[in-house]
Coordinates of C-alpha atoms and ligand atoms in Angstrom, one line a residue:
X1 CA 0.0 0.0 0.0
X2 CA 1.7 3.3 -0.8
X3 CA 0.7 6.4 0.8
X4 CA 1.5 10.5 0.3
X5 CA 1.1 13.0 2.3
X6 CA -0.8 16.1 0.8
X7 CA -1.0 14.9 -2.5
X8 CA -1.9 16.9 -6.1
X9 CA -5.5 15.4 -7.0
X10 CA -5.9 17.0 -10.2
X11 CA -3.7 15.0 -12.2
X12 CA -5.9 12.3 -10.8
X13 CA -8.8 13.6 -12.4
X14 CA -9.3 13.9 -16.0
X15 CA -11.0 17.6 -15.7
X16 CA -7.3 18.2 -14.2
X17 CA -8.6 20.2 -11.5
X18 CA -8.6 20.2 -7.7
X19 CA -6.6 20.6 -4.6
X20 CA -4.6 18.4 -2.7
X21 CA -5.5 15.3 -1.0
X22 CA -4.2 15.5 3.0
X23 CA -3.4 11.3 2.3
X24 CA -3.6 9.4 -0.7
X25 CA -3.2 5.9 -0.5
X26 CA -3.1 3.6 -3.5
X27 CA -4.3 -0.1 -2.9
X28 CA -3.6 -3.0 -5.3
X29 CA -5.3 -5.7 -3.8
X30 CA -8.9 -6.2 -1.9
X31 CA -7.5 -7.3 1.2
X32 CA -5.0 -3.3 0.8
X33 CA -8.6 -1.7 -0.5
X34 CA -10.6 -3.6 2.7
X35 CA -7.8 -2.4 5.4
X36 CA -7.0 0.7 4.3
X37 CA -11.3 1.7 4.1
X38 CA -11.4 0.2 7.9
X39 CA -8.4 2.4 9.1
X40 CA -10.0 5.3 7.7
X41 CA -13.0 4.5 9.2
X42 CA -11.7 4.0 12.8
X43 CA -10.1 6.9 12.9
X44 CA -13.2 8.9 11.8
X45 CA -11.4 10.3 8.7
X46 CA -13.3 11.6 5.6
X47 CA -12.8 8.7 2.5
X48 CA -12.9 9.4 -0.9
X49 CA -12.6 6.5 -3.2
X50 CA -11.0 7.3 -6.3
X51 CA -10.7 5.0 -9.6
X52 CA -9.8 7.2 -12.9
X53 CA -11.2 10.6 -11.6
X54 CA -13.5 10.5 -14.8
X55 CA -16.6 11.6 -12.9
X56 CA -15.2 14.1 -10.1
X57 CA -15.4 17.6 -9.6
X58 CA -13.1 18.0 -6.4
X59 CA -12.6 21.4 -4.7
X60 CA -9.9 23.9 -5.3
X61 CA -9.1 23.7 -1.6
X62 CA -8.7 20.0 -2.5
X63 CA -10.0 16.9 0.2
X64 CA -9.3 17.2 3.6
X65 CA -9.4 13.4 4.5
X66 CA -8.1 10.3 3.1
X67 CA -8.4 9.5 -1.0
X68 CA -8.3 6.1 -1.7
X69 CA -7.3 4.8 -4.8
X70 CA -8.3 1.8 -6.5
X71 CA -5.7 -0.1 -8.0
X72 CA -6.2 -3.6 -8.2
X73 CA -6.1 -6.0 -10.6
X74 CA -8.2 -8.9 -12.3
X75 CA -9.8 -10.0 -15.4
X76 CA -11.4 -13.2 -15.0
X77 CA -13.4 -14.9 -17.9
X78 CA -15.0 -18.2 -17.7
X79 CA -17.2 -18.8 -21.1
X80 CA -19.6 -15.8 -20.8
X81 CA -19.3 -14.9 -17.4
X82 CA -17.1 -11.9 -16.7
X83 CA -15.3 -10.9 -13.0
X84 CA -13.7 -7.5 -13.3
X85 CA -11.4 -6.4 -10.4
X86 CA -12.6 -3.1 -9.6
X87 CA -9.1 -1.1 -10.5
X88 CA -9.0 -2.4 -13.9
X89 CA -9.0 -0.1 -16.4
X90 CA -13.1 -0.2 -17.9
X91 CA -12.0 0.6 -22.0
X92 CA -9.5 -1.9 -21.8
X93 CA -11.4 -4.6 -20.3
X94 CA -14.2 -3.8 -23.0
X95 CA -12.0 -4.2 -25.9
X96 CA -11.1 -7.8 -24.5
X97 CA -14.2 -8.9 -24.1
X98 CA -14.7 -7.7 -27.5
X99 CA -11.6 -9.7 -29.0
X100 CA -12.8 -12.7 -27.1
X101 CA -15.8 -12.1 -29.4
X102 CA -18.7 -11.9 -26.7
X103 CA -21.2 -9.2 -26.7
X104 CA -23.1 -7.1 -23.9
X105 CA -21.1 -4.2 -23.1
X106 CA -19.6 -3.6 -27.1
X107 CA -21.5 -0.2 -27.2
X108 CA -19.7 1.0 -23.5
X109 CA -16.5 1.0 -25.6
X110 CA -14.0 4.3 -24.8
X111 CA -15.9 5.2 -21.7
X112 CA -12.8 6.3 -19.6
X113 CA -12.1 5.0 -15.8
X114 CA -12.4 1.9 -13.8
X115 CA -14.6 -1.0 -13.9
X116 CA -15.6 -1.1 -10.4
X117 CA -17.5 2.9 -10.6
X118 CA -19.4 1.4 -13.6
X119 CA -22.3 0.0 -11.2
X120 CA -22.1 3.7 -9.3
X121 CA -24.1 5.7 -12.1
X122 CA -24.8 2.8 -13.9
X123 CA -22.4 4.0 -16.8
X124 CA -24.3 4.1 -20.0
X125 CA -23.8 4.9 -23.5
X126 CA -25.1 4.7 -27.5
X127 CA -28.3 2.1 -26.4
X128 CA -26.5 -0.3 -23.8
X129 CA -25.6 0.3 -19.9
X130 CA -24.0 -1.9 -17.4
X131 CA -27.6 -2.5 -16.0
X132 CA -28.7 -5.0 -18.1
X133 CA -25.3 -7.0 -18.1
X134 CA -24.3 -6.8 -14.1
X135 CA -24.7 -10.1 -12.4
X136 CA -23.2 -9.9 -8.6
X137 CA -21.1 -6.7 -7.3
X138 CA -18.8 -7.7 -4.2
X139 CA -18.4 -5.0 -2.3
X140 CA -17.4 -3.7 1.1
X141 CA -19.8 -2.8 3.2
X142 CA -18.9 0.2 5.8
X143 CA -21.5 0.3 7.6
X144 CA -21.5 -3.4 9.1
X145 CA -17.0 -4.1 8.3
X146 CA -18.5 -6.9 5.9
X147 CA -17.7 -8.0 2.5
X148 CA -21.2 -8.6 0.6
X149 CA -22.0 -9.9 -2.5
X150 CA -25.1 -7.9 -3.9
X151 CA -27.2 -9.3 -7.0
X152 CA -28.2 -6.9 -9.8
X153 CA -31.9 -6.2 -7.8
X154 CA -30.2 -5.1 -4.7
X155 CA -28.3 -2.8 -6.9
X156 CA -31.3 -0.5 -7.6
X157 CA -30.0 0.3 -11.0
X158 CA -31.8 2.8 -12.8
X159 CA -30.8 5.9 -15.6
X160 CA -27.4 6.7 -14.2
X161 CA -28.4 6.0 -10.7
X162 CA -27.9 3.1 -8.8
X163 CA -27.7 2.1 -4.7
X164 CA -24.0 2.9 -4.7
X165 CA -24.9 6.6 -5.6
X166 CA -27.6 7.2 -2.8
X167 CA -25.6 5.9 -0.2
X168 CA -22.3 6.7 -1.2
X169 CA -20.8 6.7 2.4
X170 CA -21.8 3.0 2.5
X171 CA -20.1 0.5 -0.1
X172 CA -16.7 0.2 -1.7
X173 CA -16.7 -1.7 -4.8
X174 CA -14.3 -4.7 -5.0
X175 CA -15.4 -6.8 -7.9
X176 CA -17.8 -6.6 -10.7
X177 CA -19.6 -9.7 -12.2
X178 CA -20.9 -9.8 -15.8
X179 CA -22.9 -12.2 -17.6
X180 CA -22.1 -11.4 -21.6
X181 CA -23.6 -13.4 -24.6
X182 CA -21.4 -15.3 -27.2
X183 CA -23.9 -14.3 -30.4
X184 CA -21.4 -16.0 -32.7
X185 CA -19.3 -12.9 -34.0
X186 CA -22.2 -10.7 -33.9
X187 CA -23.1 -7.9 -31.6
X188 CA -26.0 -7.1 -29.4
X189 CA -28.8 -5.9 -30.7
X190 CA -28.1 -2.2 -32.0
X191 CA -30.6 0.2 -29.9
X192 CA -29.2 3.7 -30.7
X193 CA -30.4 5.4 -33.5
X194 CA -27.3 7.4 -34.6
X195 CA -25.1 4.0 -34.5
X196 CA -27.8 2.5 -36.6
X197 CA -27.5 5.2 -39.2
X198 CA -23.8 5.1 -39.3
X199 CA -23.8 1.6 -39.9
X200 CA -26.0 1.5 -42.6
X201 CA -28.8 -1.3 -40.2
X202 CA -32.3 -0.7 -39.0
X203 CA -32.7 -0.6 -35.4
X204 CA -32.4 -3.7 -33.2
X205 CA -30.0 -5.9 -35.8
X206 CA -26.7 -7.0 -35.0
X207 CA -23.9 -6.5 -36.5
X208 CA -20.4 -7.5 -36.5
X209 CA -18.5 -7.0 -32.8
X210 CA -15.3 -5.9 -33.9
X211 CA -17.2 -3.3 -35.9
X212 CA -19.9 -2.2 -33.3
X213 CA -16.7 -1.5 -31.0
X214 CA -15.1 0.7 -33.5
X215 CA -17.9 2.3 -34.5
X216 CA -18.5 3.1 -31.2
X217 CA -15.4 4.1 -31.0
X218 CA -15.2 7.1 -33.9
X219 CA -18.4 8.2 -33.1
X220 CA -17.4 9.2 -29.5
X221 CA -14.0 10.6 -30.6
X222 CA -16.0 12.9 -33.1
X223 CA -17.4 14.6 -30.0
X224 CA -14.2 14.5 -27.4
X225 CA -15.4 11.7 -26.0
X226 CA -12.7 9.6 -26.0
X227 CA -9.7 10.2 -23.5
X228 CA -6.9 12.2 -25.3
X229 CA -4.4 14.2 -23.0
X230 CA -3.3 17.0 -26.3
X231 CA -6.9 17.6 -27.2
X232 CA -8.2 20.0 -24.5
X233 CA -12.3 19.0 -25.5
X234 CA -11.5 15.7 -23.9
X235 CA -10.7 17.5 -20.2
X236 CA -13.9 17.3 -19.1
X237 CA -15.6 15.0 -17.1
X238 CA -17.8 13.8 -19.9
X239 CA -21.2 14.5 -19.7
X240 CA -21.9 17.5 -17.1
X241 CA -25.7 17.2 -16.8
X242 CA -27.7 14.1 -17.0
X243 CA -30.4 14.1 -19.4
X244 CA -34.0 15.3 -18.1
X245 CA -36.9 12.5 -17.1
X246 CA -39.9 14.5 -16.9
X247 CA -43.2 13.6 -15.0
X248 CA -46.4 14.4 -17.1
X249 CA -46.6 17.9 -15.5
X250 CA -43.5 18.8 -16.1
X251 CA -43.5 17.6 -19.4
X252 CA -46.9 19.0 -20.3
X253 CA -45.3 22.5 -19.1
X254 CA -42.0 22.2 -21.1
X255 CA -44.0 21.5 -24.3
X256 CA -45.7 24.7 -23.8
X257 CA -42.6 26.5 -23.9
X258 CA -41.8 25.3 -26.4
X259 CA -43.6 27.0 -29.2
X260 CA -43.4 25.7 -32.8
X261 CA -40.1 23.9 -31.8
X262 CA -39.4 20.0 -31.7
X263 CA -37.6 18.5 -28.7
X264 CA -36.3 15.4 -28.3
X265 CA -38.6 13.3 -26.3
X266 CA -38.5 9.1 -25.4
X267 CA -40.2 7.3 -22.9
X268 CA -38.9 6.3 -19.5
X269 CA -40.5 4.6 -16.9
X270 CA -43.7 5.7 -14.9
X271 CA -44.9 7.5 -17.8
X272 CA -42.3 9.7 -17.9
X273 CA -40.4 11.4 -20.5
X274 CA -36.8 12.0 -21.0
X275 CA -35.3 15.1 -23.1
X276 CA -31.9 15.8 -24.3
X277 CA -30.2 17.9 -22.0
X278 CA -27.6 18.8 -24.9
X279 CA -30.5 20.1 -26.9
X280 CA -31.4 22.5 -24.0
X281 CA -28.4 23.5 -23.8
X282 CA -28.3 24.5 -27.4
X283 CA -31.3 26.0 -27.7
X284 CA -31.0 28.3 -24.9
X285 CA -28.5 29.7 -26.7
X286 CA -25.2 27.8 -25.4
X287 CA -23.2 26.8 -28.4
X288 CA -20.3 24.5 -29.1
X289 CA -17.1 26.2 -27.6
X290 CA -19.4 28.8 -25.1
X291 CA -17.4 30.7 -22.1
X292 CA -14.8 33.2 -23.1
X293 CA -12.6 31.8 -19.9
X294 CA -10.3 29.0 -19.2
X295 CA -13.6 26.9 -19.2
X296 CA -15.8 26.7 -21.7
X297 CA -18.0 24.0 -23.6
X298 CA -16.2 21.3 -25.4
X299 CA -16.5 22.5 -29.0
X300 CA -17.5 19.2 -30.3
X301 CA -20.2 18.8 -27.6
X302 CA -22.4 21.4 -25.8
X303 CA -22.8 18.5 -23.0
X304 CA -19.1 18.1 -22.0
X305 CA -17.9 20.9 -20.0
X306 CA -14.0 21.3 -20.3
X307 CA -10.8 22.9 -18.2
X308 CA -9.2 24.4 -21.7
X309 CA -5.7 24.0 -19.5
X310 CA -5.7 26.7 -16.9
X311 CA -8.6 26.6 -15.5
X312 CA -10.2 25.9 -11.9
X313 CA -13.4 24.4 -10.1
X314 CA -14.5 27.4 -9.4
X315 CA -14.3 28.6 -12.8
X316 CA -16.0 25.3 -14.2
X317 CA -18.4 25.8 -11.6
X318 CA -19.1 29.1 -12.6
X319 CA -19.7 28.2 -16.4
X320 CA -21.9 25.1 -14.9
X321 CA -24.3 27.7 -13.2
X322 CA -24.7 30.1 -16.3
X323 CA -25.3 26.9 -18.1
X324 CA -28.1 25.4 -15.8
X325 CA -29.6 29.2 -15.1
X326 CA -30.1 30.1 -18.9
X327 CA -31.5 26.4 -19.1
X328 CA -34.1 27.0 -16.6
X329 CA -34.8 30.5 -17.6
X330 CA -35.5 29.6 -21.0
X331 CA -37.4 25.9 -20.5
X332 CA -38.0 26.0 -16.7
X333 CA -36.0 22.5 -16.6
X334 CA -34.0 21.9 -13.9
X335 CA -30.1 20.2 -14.9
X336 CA -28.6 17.9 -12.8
X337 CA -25.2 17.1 -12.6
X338 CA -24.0 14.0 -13.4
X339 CA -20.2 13.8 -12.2
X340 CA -19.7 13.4 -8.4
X341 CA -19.2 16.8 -6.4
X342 CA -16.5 17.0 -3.8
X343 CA -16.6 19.6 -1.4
X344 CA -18.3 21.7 -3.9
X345 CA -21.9 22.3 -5.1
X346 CA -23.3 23.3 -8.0
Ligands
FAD401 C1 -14.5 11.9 -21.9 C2 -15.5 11.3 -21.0 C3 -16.5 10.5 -21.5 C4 -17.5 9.9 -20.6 N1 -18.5 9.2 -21.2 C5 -19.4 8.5 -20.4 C6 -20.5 7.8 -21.0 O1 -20.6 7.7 -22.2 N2 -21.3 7.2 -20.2 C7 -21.2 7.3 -18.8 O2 -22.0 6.7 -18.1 N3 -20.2 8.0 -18.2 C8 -19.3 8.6 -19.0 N4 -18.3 9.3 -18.4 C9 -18.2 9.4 -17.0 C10 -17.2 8.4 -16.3 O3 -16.3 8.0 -17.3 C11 -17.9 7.3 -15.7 O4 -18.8 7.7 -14.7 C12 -16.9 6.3 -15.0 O5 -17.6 5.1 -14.6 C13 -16.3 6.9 -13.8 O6 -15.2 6.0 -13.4 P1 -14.0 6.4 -12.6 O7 -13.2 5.2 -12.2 O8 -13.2 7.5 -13.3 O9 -14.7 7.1 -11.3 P2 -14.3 8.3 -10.4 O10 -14.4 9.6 -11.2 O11 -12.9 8.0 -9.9 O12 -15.3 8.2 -9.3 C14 -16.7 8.5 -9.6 C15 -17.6 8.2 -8.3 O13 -17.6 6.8 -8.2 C16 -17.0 6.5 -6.9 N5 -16.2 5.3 -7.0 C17 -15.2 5.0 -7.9 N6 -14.7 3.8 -7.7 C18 -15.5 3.2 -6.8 C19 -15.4 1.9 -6.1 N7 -14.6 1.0 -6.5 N8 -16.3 1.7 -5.1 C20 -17.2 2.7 -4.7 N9 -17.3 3.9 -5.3 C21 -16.4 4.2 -6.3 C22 -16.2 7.7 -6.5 O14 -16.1 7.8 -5.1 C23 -17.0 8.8 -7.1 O15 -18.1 9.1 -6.2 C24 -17.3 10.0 -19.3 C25 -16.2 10.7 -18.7 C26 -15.3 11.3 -19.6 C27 -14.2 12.1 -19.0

């Protein structure tokens, strides 16, 4: 277990931004993750776990506590079933699965970060999230010094939401089990209408793996959405706001703002209705590229925010607010953040 004494986070993170950490420790094995959760915990210090800081927003002032760091090991295949170790690196282990040809999380290609924070916003992308694909997550339990093994129910999955995001004081994530499909080459099903388009299919065929994953792939690099440390539109932390589920109310209200326009508008569950937060975004008058500052939109994507190299929280922050204020002023819909906020608020 190695451990540092006031330790630069931002590096850490790929927004590059935030303070020091007063102790980060990096664990490579369950038994370092377990111990080093329990020390933290008897002596009443504040723990953040940390995998590939693709989902943070930490403070300038940085984390007054211990940061743990994830760094363990493991890929485990046995026919279809999948055990991830919860440091490894979540592209990488895609890709494998991928050359192993089995399908089930093809679409999840290029996502940045580590396996075991997939179940914590039940990470999601172009038709397919980890939801439908999850088996088992072993995890450590804080709250009773246990390791548990919970089943996909227990997880409470639901659009980028899951039990280890309401209680995030509670679990650590140690290892994450997937069941994936061998469909003979092929991939899943293709749900997302753009990747349908681009490959030329109608909805809901497969199509070759190898070429789902690359597909994938370019499509998410055409909007800085694959990791790339020289192109400043990937220093974000992907998507900044999570895209609005409205109840009938609130729906029926938006559509009356709306005018002669068209938003985009699918079902979700209890008869609600989810919108595209990027389109709100753009039609409030936010454009590719927005913010004069050393923040400012991602020009290939109204939805990623981005540190354009000298920037800080509170500048991102600040770009985060205009953002969801001319949003509400213009739609009365409320964003919501998706990354994680540490020691900040939006
Ligand atoms: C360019 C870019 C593109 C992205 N695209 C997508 C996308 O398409 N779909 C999507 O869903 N997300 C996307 N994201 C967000 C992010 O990649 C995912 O949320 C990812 O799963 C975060 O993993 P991480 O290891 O970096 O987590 P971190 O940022 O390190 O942590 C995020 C949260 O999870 C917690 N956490 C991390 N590891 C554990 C663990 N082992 N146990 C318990 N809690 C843990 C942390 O404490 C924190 O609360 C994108 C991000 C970037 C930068």
């Amino acid at each position: 277990m190695q451990v540092l004494e006031n330790a630069p986070l931002a590096p850490l993170t790929t927004l590059r931004l935030g303070g020091p950490a007063r102790r980060l420790v990096t664990a490579r094995t369950d038994d370092e993750v377990v111990a080093a959760v329990r020390a933290a915990d008897a002596a009443g210090e504040p723990l953040l776990v940390l995998g590939g800081g693709s989902n943070l927003v930490i403070a300038d002032a940085g984390f007054d506590g211990t940061v743990l760091r994830i760094a363990t090991t493991g890929f485990e295949l046995a026919g279809t079933r999948l055990e991830l170790a919860a440091g490894e690196v979540w592209a990488d282990a895609v890709t494998r699965t991928v050359e192993q040809g089995l399908a089930g999380i093809e679409f999840l290609a290029g996502i940045p970060g580590s396996a075991g924070a997939t179940p914590v916003q039940n990470v999601g992308a172009y038709g397919q999230e980890v939801a439908s694909t999850i088996t088992e997550v072993l995890a450590y339990d804080r709250a009773t010094g246990e390791r548990v093994t919970l089943t996909n129910a227990e997880c409470a999955f639901s659009y980028r939401h899951s039990r280890f995001k309401a209680d995030p004081a509670r679990y650590v994530v140690l290892r994450v089990r997937f069941a994936l499909e061998d469909a003979a080459g092929q991939s899943s099903p293709v749900k997302y209408a753009e990747v349908a388009r681009t490959l030329g299919v109608e909805a809901d065929r497969r199509v070759d793996l190898r070429t789902a994953h690359d597909t994938v792939l370019k499509l998410r690099a055409g909007k800085g959405m694959v990791l790339d440390a020289t192109d400043h539109d990937t220093w974000s932390a992907g998507s900044f706001f999570t895209n609005p589920v409205l109840d009938p109310d609130q729906y029926a209200a938006f559509a009356a703002r709306l005018g002669d326009r068209t938003a985009p508008a699918f079902p979700a569950s209890d008869g609600r209705t989810k919108t595209s937060a990027a389109w709100l975004i753009d039609h409030a008058g936010f454009r590719k590229g927005h913010g004069a500052g050393p923040a400012t939109l991602s020009t290939k994507h109204t939805l990623a925010l981005t540190n354009r190299g000298a920037a800080t929280t509170e500048d991102l922050l600040a770009l985060a607010r205009e953002v969801r204020d001319g949003v509400r002023a213009a739609f009365g819909v409320e964003l919501v953040n998706e990354p994680v906020m540490v020691g900040v608020e939006l």
